[in-house]
Every structure is written in C-alpha cells, then in structure tokens.
Coordinates of C-alpha atoms and ligand atoms in Angstrom, one line a residue:
X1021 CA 54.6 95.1 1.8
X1022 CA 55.5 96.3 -1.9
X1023 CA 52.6 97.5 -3.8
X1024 CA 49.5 99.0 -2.1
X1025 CA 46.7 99.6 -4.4
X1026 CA 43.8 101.8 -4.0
X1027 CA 40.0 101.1 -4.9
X1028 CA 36.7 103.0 -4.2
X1029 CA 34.8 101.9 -1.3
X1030 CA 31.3 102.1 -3.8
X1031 CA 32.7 99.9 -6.8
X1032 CA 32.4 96.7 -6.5
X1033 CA 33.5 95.4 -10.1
X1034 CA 36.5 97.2 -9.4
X1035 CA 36.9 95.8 -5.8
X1036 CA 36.7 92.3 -6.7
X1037 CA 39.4 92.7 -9.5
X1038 CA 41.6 94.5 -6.9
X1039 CA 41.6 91.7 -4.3
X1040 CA 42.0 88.6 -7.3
X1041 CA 45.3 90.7 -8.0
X1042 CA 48.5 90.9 -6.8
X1043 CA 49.1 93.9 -4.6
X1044 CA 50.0 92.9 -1.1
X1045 CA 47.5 95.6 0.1
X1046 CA 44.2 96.8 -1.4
X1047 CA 43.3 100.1 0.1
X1048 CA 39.5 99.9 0.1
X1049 CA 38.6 103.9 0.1
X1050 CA 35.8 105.8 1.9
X1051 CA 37.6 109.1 1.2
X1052 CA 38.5 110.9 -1.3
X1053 CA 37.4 108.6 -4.1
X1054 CA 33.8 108.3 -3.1
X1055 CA 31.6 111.6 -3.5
X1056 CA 30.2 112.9 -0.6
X1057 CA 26.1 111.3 -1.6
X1058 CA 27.9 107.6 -1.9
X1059 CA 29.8 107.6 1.2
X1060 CA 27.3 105.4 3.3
X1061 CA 26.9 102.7 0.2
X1062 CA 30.6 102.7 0.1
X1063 CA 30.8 101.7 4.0
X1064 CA 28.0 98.8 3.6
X1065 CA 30.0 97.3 0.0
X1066 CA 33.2 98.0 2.3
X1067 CA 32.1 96.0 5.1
X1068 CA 30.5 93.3 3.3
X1069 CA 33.7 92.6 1.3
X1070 CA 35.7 92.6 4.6
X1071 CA 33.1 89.6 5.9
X1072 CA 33.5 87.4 3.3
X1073 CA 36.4 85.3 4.2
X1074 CA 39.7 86.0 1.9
X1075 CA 43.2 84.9 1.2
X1076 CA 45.4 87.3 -1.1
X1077 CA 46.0 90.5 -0.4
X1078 CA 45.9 92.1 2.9
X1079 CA 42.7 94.3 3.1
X1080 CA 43.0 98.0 4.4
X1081 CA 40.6 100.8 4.6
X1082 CA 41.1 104.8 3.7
X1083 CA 38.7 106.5 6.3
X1084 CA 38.2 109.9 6.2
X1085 CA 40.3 112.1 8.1
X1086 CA 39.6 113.5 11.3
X1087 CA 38.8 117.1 10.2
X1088 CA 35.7 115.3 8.7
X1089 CA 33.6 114.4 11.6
X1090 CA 33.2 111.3 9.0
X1091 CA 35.9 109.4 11.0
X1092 CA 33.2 107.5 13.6
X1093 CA 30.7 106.6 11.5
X1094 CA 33.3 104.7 8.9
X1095 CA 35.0 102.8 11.9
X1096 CA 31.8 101.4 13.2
X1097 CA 30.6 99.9 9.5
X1098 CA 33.8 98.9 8.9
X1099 CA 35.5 97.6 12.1
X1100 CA 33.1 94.6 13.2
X1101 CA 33.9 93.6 9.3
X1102 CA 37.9 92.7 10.4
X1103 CA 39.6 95.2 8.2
X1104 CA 43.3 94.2 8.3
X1105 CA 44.5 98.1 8.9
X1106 CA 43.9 101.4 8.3
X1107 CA 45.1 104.3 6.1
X1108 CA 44.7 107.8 7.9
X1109 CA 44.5 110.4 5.5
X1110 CA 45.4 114.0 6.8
X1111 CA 47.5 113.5 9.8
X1112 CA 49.1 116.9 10.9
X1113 CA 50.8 115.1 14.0
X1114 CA 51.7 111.5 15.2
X1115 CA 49.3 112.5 17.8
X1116 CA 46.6 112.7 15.3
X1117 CA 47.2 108.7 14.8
X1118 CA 46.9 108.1 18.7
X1119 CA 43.7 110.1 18.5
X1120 CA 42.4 107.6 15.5
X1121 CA 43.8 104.6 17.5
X1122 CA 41.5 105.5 20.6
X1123 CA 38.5 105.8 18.4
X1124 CA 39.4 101.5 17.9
X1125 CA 38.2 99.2 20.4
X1126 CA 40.6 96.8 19.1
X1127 CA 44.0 98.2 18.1
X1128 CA 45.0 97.8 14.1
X1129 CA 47.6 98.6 12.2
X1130 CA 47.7 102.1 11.0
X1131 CA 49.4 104.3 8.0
X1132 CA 49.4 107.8 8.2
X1133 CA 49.3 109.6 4.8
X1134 CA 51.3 112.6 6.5
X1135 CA 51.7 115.4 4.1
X1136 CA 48.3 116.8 3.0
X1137 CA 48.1 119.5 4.3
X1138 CA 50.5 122.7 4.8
X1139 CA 50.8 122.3 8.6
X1140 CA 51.7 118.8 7.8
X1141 CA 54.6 119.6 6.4
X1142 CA 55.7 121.1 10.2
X1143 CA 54.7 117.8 12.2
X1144 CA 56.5 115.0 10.4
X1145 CA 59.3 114.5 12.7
X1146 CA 57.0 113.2 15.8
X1147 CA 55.8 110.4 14.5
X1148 CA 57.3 108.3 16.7
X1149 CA 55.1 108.7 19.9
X1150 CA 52.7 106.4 17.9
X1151 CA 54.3 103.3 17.6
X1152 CA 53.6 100.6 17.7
X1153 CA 50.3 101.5 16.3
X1154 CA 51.7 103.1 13.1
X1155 CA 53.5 100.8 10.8
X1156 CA 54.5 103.3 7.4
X1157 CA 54.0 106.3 6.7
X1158 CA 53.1 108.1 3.2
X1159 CA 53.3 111.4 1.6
X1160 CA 50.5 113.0 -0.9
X1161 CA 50.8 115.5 -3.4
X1162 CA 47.4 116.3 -4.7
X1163 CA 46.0 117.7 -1.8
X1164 CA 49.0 119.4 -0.5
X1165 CA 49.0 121.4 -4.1
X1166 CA 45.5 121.9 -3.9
X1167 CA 46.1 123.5 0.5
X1168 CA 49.2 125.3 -1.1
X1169 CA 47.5 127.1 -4.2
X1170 CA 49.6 125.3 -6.5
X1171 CA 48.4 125.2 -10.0
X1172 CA 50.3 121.8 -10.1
X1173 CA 53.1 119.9 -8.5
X1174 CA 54.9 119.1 -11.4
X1175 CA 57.0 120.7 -13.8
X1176 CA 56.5 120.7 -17.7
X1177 CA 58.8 117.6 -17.9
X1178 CA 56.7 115.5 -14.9
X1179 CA 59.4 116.2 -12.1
X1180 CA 57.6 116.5 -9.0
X1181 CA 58.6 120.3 -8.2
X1182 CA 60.1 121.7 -4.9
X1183 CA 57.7 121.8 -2.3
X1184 CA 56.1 118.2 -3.5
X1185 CA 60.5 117.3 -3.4
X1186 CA 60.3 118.3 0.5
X1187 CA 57.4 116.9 1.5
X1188 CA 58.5 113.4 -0.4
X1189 CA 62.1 113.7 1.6
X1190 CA 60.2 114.7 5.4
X1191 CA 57.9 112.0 4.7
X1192 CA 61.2 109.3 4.2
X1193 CA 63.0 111.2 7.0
X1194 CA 59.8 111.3 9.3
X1195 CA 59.0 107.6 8.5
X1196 CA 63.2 106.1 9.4
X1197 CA 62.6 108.3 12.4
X1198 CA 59.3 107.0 13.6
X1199 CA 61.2 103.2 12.8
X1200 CA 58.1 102.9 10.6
X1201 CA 58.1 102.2 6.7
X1202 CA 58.3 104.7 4.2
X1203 CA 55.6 104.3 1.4
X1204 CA 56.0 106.8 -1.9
X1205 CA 53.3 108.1 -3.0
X1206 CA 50.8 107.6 -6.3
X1207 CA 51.9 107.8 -10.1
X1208 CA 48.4 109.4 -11.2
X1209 CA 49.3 108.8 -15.1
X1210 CA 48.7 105.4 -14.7
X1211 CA 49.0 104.4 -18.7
X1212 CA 53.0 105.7 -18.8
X1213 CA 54.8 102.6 -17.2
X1214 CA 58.3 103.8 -17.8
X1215 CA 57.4 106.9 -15.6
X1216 CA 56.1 104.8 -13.8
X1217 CA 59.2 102.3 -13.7
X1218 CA 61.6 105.3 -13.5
X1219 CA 59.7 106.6 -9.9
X1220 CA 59.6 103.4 -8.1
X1221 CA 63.8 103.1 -9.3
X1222 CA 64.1 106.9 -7.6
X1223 CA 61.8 106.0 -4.5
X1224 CA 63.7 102.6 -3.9
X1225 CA 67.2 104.2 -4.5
X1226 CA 66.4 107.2 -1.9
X1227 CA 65.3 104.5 0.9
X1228 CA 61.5 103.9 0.2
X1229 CA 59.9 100.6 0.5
X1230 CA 56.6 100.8 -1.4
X1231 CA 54.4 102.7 -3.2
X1232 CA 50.8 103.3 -3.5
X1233 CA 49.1 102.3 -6.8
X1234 CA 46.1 103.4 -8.5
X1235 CA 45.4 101.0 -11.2
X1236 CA 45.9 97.3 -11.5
X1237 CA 48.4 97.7 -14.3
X1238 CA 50.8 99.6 -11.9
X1239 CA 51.4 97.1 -9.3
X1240 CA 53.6 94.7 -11.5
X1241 CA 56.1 97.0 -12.0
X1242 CA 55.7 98.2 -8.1
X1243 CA 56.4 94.9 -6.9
X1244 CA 59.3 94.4 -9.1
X1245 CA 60.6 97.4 -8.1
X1246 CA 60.5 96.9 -4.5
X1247 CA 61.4 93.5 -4.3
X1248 CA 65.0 93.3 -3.8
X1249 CA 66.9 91.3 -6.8
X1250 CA 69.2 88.2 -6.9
X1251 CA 72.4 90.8 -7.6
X1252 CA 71.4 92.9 -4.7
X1253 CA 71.3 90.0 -2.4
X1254 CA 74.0 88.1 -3.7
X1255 CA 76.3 91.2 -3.3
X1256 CA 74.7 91.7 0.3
X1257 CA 75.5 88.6 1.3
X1258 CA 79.1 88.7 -0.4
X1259 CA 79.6 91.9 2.1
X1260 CA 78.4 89.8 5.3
X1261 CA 81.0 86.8 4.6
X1262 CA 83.7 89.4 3.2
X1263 CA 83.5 91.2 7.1
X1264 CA 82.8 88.1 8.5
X1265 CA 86.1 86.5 7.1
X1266 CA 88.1 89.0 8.1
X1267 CA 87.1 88.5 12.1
X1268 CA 84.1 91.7 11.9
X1269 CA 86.0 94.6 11.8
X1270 CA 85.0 98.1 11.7
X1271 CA 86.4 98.0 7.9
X1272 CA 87.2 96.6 5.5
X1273 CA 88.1 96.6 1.5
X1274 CA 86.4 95.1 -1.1
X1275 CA 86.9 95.0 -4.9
X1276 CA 89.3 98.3 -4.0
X1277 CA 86.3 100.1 -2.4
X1278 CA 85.9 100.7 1.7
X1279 CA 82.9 99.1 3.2
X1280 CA 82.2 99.8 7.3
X1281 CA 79.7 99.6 9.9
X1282 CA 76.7 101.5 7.9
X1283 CA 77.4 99.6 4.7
X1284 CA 77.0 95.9 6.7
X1285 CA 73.9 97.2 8.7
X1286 CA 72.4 97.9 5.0
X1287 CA 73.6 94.2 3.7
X1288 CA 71.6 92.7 6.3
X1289 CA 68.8 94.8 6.3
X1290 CA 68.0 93.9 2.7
X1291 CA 68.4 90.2 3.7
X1292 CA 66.1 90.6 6.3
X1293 CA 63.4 93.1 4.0
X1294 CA 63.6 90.1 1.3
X1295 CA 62.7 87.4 4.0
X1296 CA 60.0 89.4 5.1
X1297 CA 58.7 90.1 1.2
X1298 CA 59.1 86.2 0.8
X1299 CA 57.8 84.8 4.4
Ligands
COA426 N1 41.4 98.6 -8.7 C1 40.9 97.5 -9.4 N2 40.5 97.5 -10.6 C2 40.6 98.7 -11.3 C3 41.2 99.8 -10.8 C4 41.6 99.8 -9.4 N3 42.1 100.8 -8.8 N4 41.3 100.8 -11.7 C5 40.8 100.2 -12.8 N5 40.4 99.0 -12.6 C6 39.8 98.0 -13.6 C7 38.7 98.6 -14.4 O1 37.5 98.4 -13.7 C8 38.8 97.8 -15.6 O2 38.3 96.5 -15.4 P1 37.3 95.8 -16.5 O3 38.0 95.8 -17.8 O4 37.1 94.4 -15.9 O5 36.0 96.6 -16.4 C9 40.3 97.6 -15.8 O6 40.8 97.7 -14.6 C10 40.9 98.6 -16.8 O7 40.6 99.9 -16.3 P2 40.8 101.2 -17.2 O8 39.7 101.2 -18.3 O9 42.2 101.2 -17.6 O10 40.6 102.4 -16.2 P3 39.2 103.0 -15.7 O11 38.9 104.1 -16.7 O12 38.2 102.0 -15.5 O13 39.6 103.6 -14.3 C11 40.5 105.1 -12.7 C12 40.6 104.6 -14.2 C13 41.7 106.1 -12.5 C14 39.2 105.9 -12.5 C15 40.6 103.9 -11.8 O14 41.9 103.3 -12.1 C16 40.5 104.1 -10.3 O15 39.4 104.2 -9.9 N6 41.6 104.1 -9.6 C17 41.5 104.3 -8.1 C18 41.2 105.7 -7.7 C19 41.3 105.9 -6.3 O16 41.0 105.0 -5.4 N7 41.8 107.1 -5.9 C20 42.1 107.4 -4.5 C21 43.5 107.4 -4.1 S1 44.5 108.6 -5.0
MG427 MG1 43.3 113.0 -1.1

C-alpha cells in the first residue's frame, strides 16, 4: 500500500475514474466530502459500486466518525456491499477503533485518521490495543487547524507549521508503536507536483509508507515515491551479504562507514516492504 486516493461517496464519474486508476486504495468517502443533504445517495452509489465485482484497486470506505451518530447507518449500506476496509476518521483513542470494530459483524481492516482533533493529539501512543484490527494509521491537518483556531497550518512558504509538525511526528511515532503503517497525510494543492514530489521524499525519508491522495494526478508521483528503488535495494541487499560474509556480527564496516544491528534490520525490511509492494 503506496498511494490511497480519496473520492466522494455521491460522484460517480469521479468514482469510476478512481477505481480504472492506479492507487492501490480508493477511499470511497461518506464524510467529510459529501454535504450533510447527500449523505444517504452517497451510501446507496457507495454500496452499489462495492457490489459490482472488481479487480484493481483495493476499495475502502471513509465513514463518519463516531461523534456523528452517522457511524451505524453508513456500516449497514455499506457493509453487506464487501468493502475491503475502513477509514475511521476522528479517533481520539485506539479504543475508539475497538469501539468501530464492534459496530462490524464481520471484522475488516481498519485505518484510523488519528489527529483531528486536539485531544487527539494526547491519545496517539495507545494504539496498539487495537491490533490486529488496525492496519495504518494517518494524521490530518485541516480539521485539527480548524479544532485548534488556526487560521492555517502552513507558513507563507507552504511548510506545514509546528503544531501540524507534531501531530505529523505522533502520528509516525504512534503508528511504529501500534506495529501498524504510517500513512502521511494529503497534499491539498493538487496542481504543484514538485511540492508534491518534495513531501512524499520528506514523508518516506522520516519513516512513512504512504500517503493519501486527493486527485488522480497525485498518485503517480505517490507510488514512485513510496516504492522503494533498484539503488535502495541493491544497496540493502549489498548490506545483508556484506554481514553475512563476515559470519553476522554485531558490526561491521563498509565503504569506510559502520553498519550494526539497526542498519541490517532496516536492509531487510525494505526487502521485505518491496515484496509486499510487488506480491
Ligand atoms: N478521484 C477520481 N477522479 C477525480 C478526482 C478524484 N479524487 N478528482 C478529480 N477527478 C477527475 C475529474 O472528475 C476530472 O475527470 P474528467 O475530466 O473525466 O471529468 C479529472 O479528474 C480532472 O479533474 P480536475 O478538473 O483537475 O479537478 P476537479 O475540479 O474536477 O476536482 C477536486 C477537484 C479537489 C474537487 C477533486 O479532485 C476531488 O473531489 N478530490 C477529492 C476530495 C475528497 O475526497 N476529499 C476528502 C478527503 S480530504
Ligand atoms: Mg476531515
């Protein structure tokens, strides 16, 4: 999972373009993308899309959060439809994934978008207590501005700015922690591709292993991005043979640089991320 891209639940031209493409999720989205008067002709185009039998990309749904009292009514349109998983928006606590989980007859996968809110920000280390229901976790910044009274929640150059910065590193943290995937969050200016570009470079560097996309013409560059490259394997797999060779030491040198235990856990978790990307 590289590139998960997001579509309203009510638009179906959009819909169908989404699922011929090339993300390896579409996010079908009864939240925050449909206005409140559309929300039951979003469910109905939801769950009829989810009937008719597909191949391509895995097929999730954005339910409204808890806090809504929405929550039931969107599980039982789109469950019986075979939704592949579910994006929580909203969660405060891994307990508020539990709490979606036993709303399911049938567990699914399920990605919490954990940062929305400001007492978010205080419950993204306990995550873990809902495995192995949760499989990534994501961060957002528009409504966590929006709860914190932010006029914005980026600077006059387009860096995110602190508080949008914390909430992006708890979310990575929260996710390693939990042993579930970390997923950055959108790029909204979806027509500036090198932003673009440079954000998933940043996200991957720092430990991330998707992103969420908006717009068709952002996933390209996502899945790029966050699919690791010849070089990075080739050198992975030249650190596996170099500690192997020398009878799997603690440590070892290479090309006058030191290279120990963490360094040959990271070689072979690449390997086994670029199987996964591949199988
Ligand atoms: N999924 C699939 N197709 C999309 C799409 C998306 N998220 N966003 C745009 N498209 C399609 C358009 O329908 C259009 O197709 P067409 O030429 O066949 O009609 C094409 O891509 C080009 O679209 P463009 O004109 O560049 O953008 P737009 O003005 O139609 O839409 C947005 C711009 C931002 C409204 C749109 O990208 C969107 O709805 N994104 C998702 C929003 C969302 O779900 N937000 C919630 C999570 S933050
Ligand atoms: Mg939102």
């Amino acid at each position: 999972m590289r590139s998960l891209l997001f579509v309203p639940g009510d638009q179906e031209r959009k819909i169908t373009k989404a699922l011929d493409g090339d993300a390896d999720v579409v996010i079908l989205d009864l939240e925050d993308s449909v206005a409140p008067e559309c929300k039951q002709a979003a469910r109905a185009l939801t769950a009829e899309v989810l009937s008719s039998a597909q191949s391509g990309p895995k097929r999730y749904v954005r339910v409204n959060p808890l806090s809504s009292g929405l929550t039931a009514q969107d599980l039982d349109h789109v469950l019986p439809a075979g939704p592949d998983g579910i994006l929580q928006p909203k969660t405060e606590t891994g307990d508020d994934v539990i709490s979606l989980k036993n709303m399911m007859k049938a567990p699914l996968p399920i990605i919490a978008i954990a940062t929305e809110t400001a007492s978010a920000m205080f419950g993204l280390g306990n995550y873990a207590r809902a495995a192995p229901d949760l499989i990534a976790m994501t961060w957002g910044a528009e409504d966590l501005s929006n709860e914190l009274g932010a006029a914005t929640s980026r600077d006059e150059a387009g860096h995110l700015t602190d508080p949008y910065r914390l909430a992006r590193s708890l979310c990575l943290a929260g996710a390693r922690a939990a042993d579930v995937e970390p997923v950055d969050t959108v790029f909204v200016d979806f027509r500036d591709h090198d932003g673009l570009h440079n954000e998933c470079i940043s996200a991957a560097r720092d430990g991330f292993t998707a992103k969420l996309a908006i717009h068709p013409d952002q996933v390209a560059v996502i899945n790029d991005v966050f699919t690791p490259s010849v070089d990075a394997l080739a050198e992975a797999n030249r650190l596996i043979e170099a500690f192997a060779a020398a009878g799997n030491p603690g440590v070892i040198k290479l090309d006058g640089k030191m290279f120990d235990i963490p360094h040959l856990k990271r070689a072979k978790k690449l390997i086994s991320r670029a199987g996964a990307i591949a199988g």
